[in-house]
Tab-separated table of C-alpha atoms and ligand atoms in Angstrom:
chain	number	residue	atom	x	y	z
I	1	MET	CA	-3.149	13.415	-9.080
I	2	GLN	CA	-4.308	11.344	-6.246
I	3	VAL	CA	-2.428	8.432	-4.500
I	4	THR	CA	-4.208	6.115	-2.051
I	5	LEU	CA	-2.438	3.531	-0.093
I	6	THR	CA	-5.076	0.676	0.006
I	7	HIS	CA	-3.089	-1.887	1.959
I	8	PHE	CA	0.407	-2.653	3.308
I	9	THR	CA	2.417	-5.335	5.141
I	10	PRO	CA	3.007	-4.753	8.808
I	11	LEU	CA	6.717	-4.026	9.751
I	12	HIS	CA	6.893	-7.193	12.069
I	13	ILE	CA	6.512	-9.331	8.907
I	14	CYS	CA	9.845	-7.993	7.747
I	15	SER	CA	11.561	-7.888	11.238
I	16	ASN	CA	10.466	-11.588	11.743
I	17	ALA	CA	11.736	-12.596	8.344
I	18	ILE	CA	15.236	-11.088	9.356
I	19	ARG	CA	15.094	-12.877	12.625
I	20	THR	CA	14.613	-15.960	10.840
I	21	CYS	CA	18.163	-15.745	9.638
I	22	TYR	CA	19.468	-15.591	13.239
I	23	GLN	CA	16.662	-17.517	14.905
I	24	SER	CA	16.415	-14.576	17.305
I	25	PHE	CA	12.598	-14.174	17.565
I	26	GLU	CA	12.563	-13.691	21.294
I	27	ARG	CA	14.237	-10.431	20.849
I	28	GLY	CA	11.431	-8.999	18.624
I	29	ASP	CA	8.947	-6.320	19.929
I	30	ASN	CA	6.078	-6.794	17.509
I	31	GLY	CA	6.906	-3.907	15.260
I	32	GLY	CA	8.396	-1.794	18.042
I	33	GLU	CA	11.653	0.264	18.382
I	34	LYS	CA	13.757	-2.934	18.371
I	35	ASP	CA	12.228	-4.327	15.196
I	36	LEU	CA	12.503	-0.874	13.383
I	37	ALA	CA	16.065	-0.705	14.281
I	38	LEU	CA	16.686	-4.254	12.925
I	39	ILE	CA	14.940	-3.475	9.637
I	40	ASP	CA	17.082	-0.246	9.280
I	41	LYS	CA	20.328	-1.882	10.125
I	42	VAL	CA	19.889	-5.093	8.127
I	43	GLY	CA	17.679	-4.052	5.117
I	44	ASN	CA	19.082	-0.536	4.849
I	45	LYS	CA	22.542	-0.100	6.201
I	46	ASN	CA	24.001	-3.713	5.750
I	47	ARG	CA	22.102	-3.814	2.284
I	48	HIS	CA	20.534	-7.137	2.922
I	49	SER	CA	17.887	-5.734	0.687
I	50	SER	CA	16.098	-8.971	-0.086
I	51	THR	CA	14.581	-8.828	3.467
I	52	LEU	CA	12.652	-5.650	2.412
I	53	GLU	CA	10.947	-7.630	-0.246
I	54	HIS	CA	8.618	-9.088	2.440
I	55	LEU	CA	7.131	-5.668	2.818
I	56	PHE	CA	4.380	-4.986	-0.042
I	57	TYR	CA	2.310	-1.923	-0.648
I	58	ASN	CA	-0.819	-1.575	-2.584
I	59	PHE	CA	-1.547	1.839	-4.103
I	60	TYR	CA	-4.420	3.303	-6.142
I	61	ILE	CA	-3.174	6.085	-8.397
I	62	GLN	CA	-5.693	8.440	-10.194
I	63	GLY	CA	-5.012	11.446	-12.356
I	64	ILE	CA	-1.625	10.803	-13.983
I	65	SER	CA	-1.207	11.061	-17.720
I	66	ARG	CA	-0.590	8.237	-20.061
I	67	ALA	CA	2.878	9.789	-20.525
I	68	CYS	CA	3.683	9.378	-16.987
I	69	LEU	CA	2.173	5.831	-16.991
I	70	GLN	CA	4.561	4.825	-19.549
I	71	GLU	CA	7.495	5.988	-17.446
I	72	LEU	CA	6.110	4.352	-14.322
I	73	ALA	CA	5.504	1.099	-16.096
I	74	ARG	CA	9.168	0.822	-16.890
I	75	HIS	CA	9.573	-0.265	-13.335
I	76	ARG	CA	9.305	-3.925	-13.813
I	77	MET	CA	9.593	-4.979	-10.191
I	78	ALA	CA	5.870	-4.076	-9.549
I	79	SER	CA	2.318	-5.041	-10.488
I	80	TYR	CA	0.015	-3.071	-12.539
I	81	SER	CA	-3.685	-3.121	-13.461
I	82	VAL	CA	-4.598	-0.095	-15.644
I	83	LYS	CA	-7.804	1.535	-16.621
I	84	SER	CA	-8.285	0.194	-20.171
I	85	SER	CA	-8.734	2.808	-22.948
I	86	ARG	CA	-10.493	0.104	-25.044
I	87	TYR	CA	-13.212	-0.330	-22.622
I	88	THR	CA	-13.647	3.128	-21.076
I	89	LEU	CA	-13.121	5.698	-24.035
I	90	LYS	CA	-16.990	5.835	-24.059
I	91	GLU	CA	-16.619	8.312	-21.368
I	92	LEU	CA	-15.733	10.933	-23.931
I	93	LYS	CA	-18.134	9.844	-26.611
I	94	HIS	CA	-21.146	11.759	-25.391
I	95	THR	CA	-19.629	14.809	-24.129
I	96	GLU	CA	-20.114	18.339	-25.702
I	97	THR	CA	-17.469	19.952	-27.895
I	98	PHE	CA	-14.504	21.523	-26.190
I	99	LEU	CA	-14.466	24.403	-28.597
I	100	PRO	CA	-14.143	27.339	-28.358
I	101	LEU	CA	-11.076	27.227	-26.105
I	102	ASN	CA	-12.424	29.340	-23.243
I	103	SER	CA	-11.978	28.932	-19.472
I	104	HIS	CA	-15.172	27.033	-19.146
I	105	ASN	CA	-14.205	24.360	-21.779
I	106	MET	CA	-10.596	24.214	-20.687
I	107	HIS	CA	-11.886	23.402	-17.110
I	108	ARG	CA	-14.134	20.766	-18.625
I	109	ALA	CA	-11.366	19.178	-20.552
I	110	GLU	CA	-9.166	19.056	-17.354
I	111	GLN	CA	-11.392	16.375	-16.072
I	112	PHE	CA	-9.792	14.089	-18.857
I	113	LEU	CA	-6.281	15.772	-19.269
I	114	VAL	CA	-3.121	16.433	-17.252
I	115	PHE	CA	-2.296	20.244	-17.613
I	116	CYS	CA	1.115	21.439	-17.343
I	117	GLU	CA	2.623	25.136	-16.671
I	118	ASN	CA	2.386	25.957	-20.384
I	119	GLU	CA	-0.830	27.290	-21.598
I	120	ARG	CA	-0.068	26.757	-25.321
I	121	VAL	CA	0.867	23.095	-24.546
I	122	ASN	CA	-2.466	22.666	-22.569
I	123	GLU	CA	-4.611	24.235	-25.537
I	124	ALA	CA	-2.881	21.880	-27.971
I	125	SER	CA	-3.885	18.959	-25.691
I	126	VAL	CA	-7.547	20.170	-25.501
I	127	LEU	CA	-7.455	20.345	-29.435
I	128	ALA	CA	-6.184	16.841	-29.555
I	129	LEU	CA	-8.917	15.816	-27.130
I	130	GLU	CA	-11.465	17.498	-29.243
I	131	ASN	CA	-10.262	15.532	-32.278
I	132	LEU	CA	-10.503	12.318	-30.271
I	133	ARG	CA	-14.054	13.174	-29.205
I	134	GLU	CA	-15.110	13.990	-32.722
I	135	ILE	CA	-13.731	10.509	-33.993
I	136	LEU	CA	-15.723	8.760	-31.370
I	137	SER	CA	-18.865	10.661	-31.962
I	138	SER	CA	-18.693	9.821	-35.557
I	139	GLY	CA	-18.846	6.097	-34.614
I	140	VAL	CA	-15.069	4.893	-34.880
I	141	GLY	CA	-14.578	2.232	-32.286
I	142	ASN	CA	-12.406	2.514	-29.268
I	143	ASP	CA	-9.858	-0.044	-30.673
I	144	LEU	CA	-8.940	2.513	-33.419
I	145	ALA	CA	-9.939	5.954	-31.857
I	146	LYS	CA	-7.296	5.133	-29.009
I	147	PHE	CA	-4.472	5.618	-31.493
I	148	CYS	CA	-5.022	9.296	-31.538
I	149	MET	CA	-5.331	9.872	-27.766
I	150	PRO	CA	-3.145	12.674	-26.397
I	151	GLU	CA	-0.225	11.578	-24.179
I	152	SER	CA	-1.813	13.967	-21.532
I	153	TYR	CA	-5.020	11.715	-21.241
I	154	LYS	CA	-5.681	10.880	-17.655
I	155	THR	CA	-5.565	7.355	-16.502
I	156	GLU	CA	-5.569	5.397	-13.129
I	157	LEU	CA	-4.213	2.073	-11.906
I	158	ALA	CA	-3.770	-0.301	-9.020
I	159	TRP	CA	-0.030	-0.399	-8.266
I	160	SER	CA	1.688	-2.987	-5.945
I	161	ILE	CA	5.269	-2.914	-5.237
I	162	ASN	CA	7.603	-4.338	-2.570
I	163	ALA	CA	9.655	-2.072	-0.447
I	164	ARG	CA	12.966	-2.856	-2.091
I	165	SER	CA	11.632	-2.011	-5.484
I	166	LEU	CA	9.883	1.002	-4.019
I	167	GLN	CA	13.075	2.314	-2.804
I	168	ASN	CA	14.645	1.987	-6.244
I	169	PHE	CA	11.514	3.914	-7.693
I	170	LEU	CA	11.771	6.681	-5.243
I	171	THR	CA	15.438	7.236	-5.767
I	172	LEU	CA	15.177	7.413	-9.501
I	173	ARG	CA	11.941	9.356	-9.807
I	174	SER	CA	12.251	12.022	-7.037
I	175	ALA	CA	15.659	13.024	-8.342
I	176	ASN	CA	16.053	16.290	-10.217
I	177	ALA	CA	16.646	14.376	-13.456
I	178	ALA	CA	13.276	12.921	-13.445
I	179	LEU	CA	10.433	14.464	-15.416
I	180	TRP	CA	8.195	16.675	-13.263
I	181	GLU	CA	5.116	14.644	-13.299
I	182	ILE	CA	6.585	11.333	-12.135
I	183	ARG	CA	8.699	13.334	-9.585
I	184	LYS	CA	5.354	14.730	-8.329
I	185	LEU	CA	4.089	11.136	-8.227
I	186	SER	CA	7.021	9.885	-6.342
I	187	LEU	CA	6.384	12.550	-3.625
I	188	ALA	CA	2.666	11.576	-3.577
I	189	VAL	CA	3.570	8.094	-3.106
I	190	PHE	CA	6.051	8.749	-0.373
I	191	GLU	CA	3.416	10.891	1.396
I	192	ALA	CA	0.904	8.155	1.035
I	193	LEU	CA	2.909	5.660	3.179
I	194	PRO	CA	2.306	5.063	6.690
I	195	GLN	CA	4.275	7.437	8.951
I	196	GLU	CA	5.975	4.375	10.647
I	197	HIS	CA	7.192	2.964	7.507
I	198	ARG	CA	8.728	6.270	6.087
I	199	PHE	CA	12.247	5.600	7.725
I	200	ILE	CA	12.896	2.802	5.139
I	201	PHE	CA	12.530	5.328	2.309
I	202	GLN	CA	13.586	8.748	3.710
I	203	ASP	CA	17.048	8.571	2.378
I	204	CYS	CA	15.852	7.657	-1.121
I	205	MET	CA	14.070	11.003	-1.524
I	206	ALA	CA	15.685	13.863	-3.242
I	207	THR	CA	15.959	16.861	-0.998
H	1	FAD	C1	15.936	10.278	-15.403
H	1	FAD	C2	15.580	9.130	-16.106
H	1	FAD	C3	15.600	9.102	-17.514
H	1	FAD	C4	15.273	8.118	-18.273
H	1	FAD	N1	15.270	8.063	-19.617
H	1	FAD	C5	14.928	6.961	-20.343
H	1	FAD	C6	15.042	6.998	-21.800
H	1	FAD	O1	15.323	8.038	-22.387
H	1	FAD	N2	14.652	5.816	-22.565
H	1	FAD	C7	14.428	4.730	-21.736
H	1	FAD	O2	14.159	3.695	-22.483
H	1	FAD	N3	14.184	4.750	-20.552
H	1	FAD	C8	14.559	5.749	-19.759
H	1	FAD	N4	14.553	5.844	-18.364
H	1	FAD	C9	13.991	4.533	-17.736
H	1	FAD	C10	15.116	3.616	-17.189
H	1	FAD	O3	16.027	3.180	-18.124
H	1	FAD	C11	14.559	2.486	-16.280
H	1	FAD	O4	13.742	1.598	-17.274
H	1	FAD	C12	13.591	2.873	-15.261
H	1	FAD	O5	14.041	3.918	-14.386
H	1	FAD	C13	13.148	1.620	-14.393
H	1	FAD	O6	14.319	1.394	-13.563
H	1	FAD	P1	14.775	-0.105	-13.109
H	1	FAD	O7	15.152	-0.759	-14.348
H	1	FAD	O8	15.856	0.125	-12.108
H	1	FAD	O9	13.457	-0.717	-12.444
H	1	FAD	P2	12.886	-2.187	-12.386
H	1	FAD	O10	12.560	-2.369	-13.769
H	1	FAD	O11	11.605	-2.071	-11.410
H	1	FAD	O12	14.059	-3.051	-11.842
H	1	FAD	C14	14.474	-2.968	-10.485
H	1	FAD	C15	15.906	-3.490	-10.432
H	1	FAD	O13	15.947	-4.959	-10.816
H	1	FAD	C16	17.127	-5.188	-11.566
H	1	FAD	N5	16.607	-5.703	-12.855
H	1	FAD	C17	15.316	-5.613	-13.361
H	1	FAD	N6	15.354	-6.169	-14.558
H	1	FAD	C18	16.651	-6.700	-14.838
H	1	FAD	C19	17.194	-7.243	-15.892
H	1	FAD	N7	16.626	-7.491	-17.086
H	1	FAD	N8	18.601	-7.498	-15.811
H	1	FAD	C20	19.268	-7.134	-14.548
H	1	FAD	N9	18.754	-6.724	-13.558
H	1	FAD	C21	17.328	-6.398	-13.683
H	1	FAD	C22	17.860	-4.037	-11.588
H	1	FAD	O14	18.702	-4.040	-10.445
H	1	FAD	C23	16.841	-2.939	-11.486
H	1	FAD	O15	17.402	-1.646	-10.952
H	1	FAD	C24	14.816	6.896	-17.449
H	1	FAD	C25	14.846	6.805	-16.173
H	1	FAD	C26	15.209	8.015	-15.415
H	1	FAD	C27	15.009	7.785	-13.942
């Protein structure tokens, strides 16, 4: 998977929002040490968490499975624009067969599927992909064919989320209880954050 941060709000927007409450703008240092300490104290330690909602992050996420997307999309306090299977399944229609299940064809299939650590599961995914490919090649339209897509089919999306909701996401999805792929995603999202923003989220990450 690949996570790219395409845009983010500078920290002084958040510290200025906090300073609005106390009308203490003259104490700001334009996103410097004083502003960061204020965000940490008010937004994190004092749990005046609504101030963190002024910070917005825009990500482009590639190569997660539709199973992972389903879990990600449960996080309602975020915005999603997802690659549509209705409009893009033609990418599979004109490909060659994935049979026999040799290493060359498994490698080709990995362009479309997220593989896991179990080879038997991966092979079953490729067989499902082959079924889908055959159905598309026989002329069945995307709107029907999509109903037999494997959950491991790769997708991509634009994902935008504010810092408060991102804290919730990282806490829940970096935890040991979370499924391995979304755990991996939570780590990749954290690592895509600008270094100077990470202090807001550091304590959310499972060790
Ligand atoms: C380990 C794990 C296992 C899970 N297993 C399952 C499962 O088996 N089945 C299943 O269906 N889901 C499952 N989930 C999904 C889970 O129930 C949540 O839907 C998901 O984690 C999103 O969390 P959230 O609601 O806090 O996030 P968001 O939807 O982003 O909401 C953020 C916060 O806003 C507030 N909020 C949002 N909507 C409301 C509302 N309607 N009323 C009140 N407050 C609101 C809450 O404080 C919430 O924490 C699982 C999640 C985890 C981490």
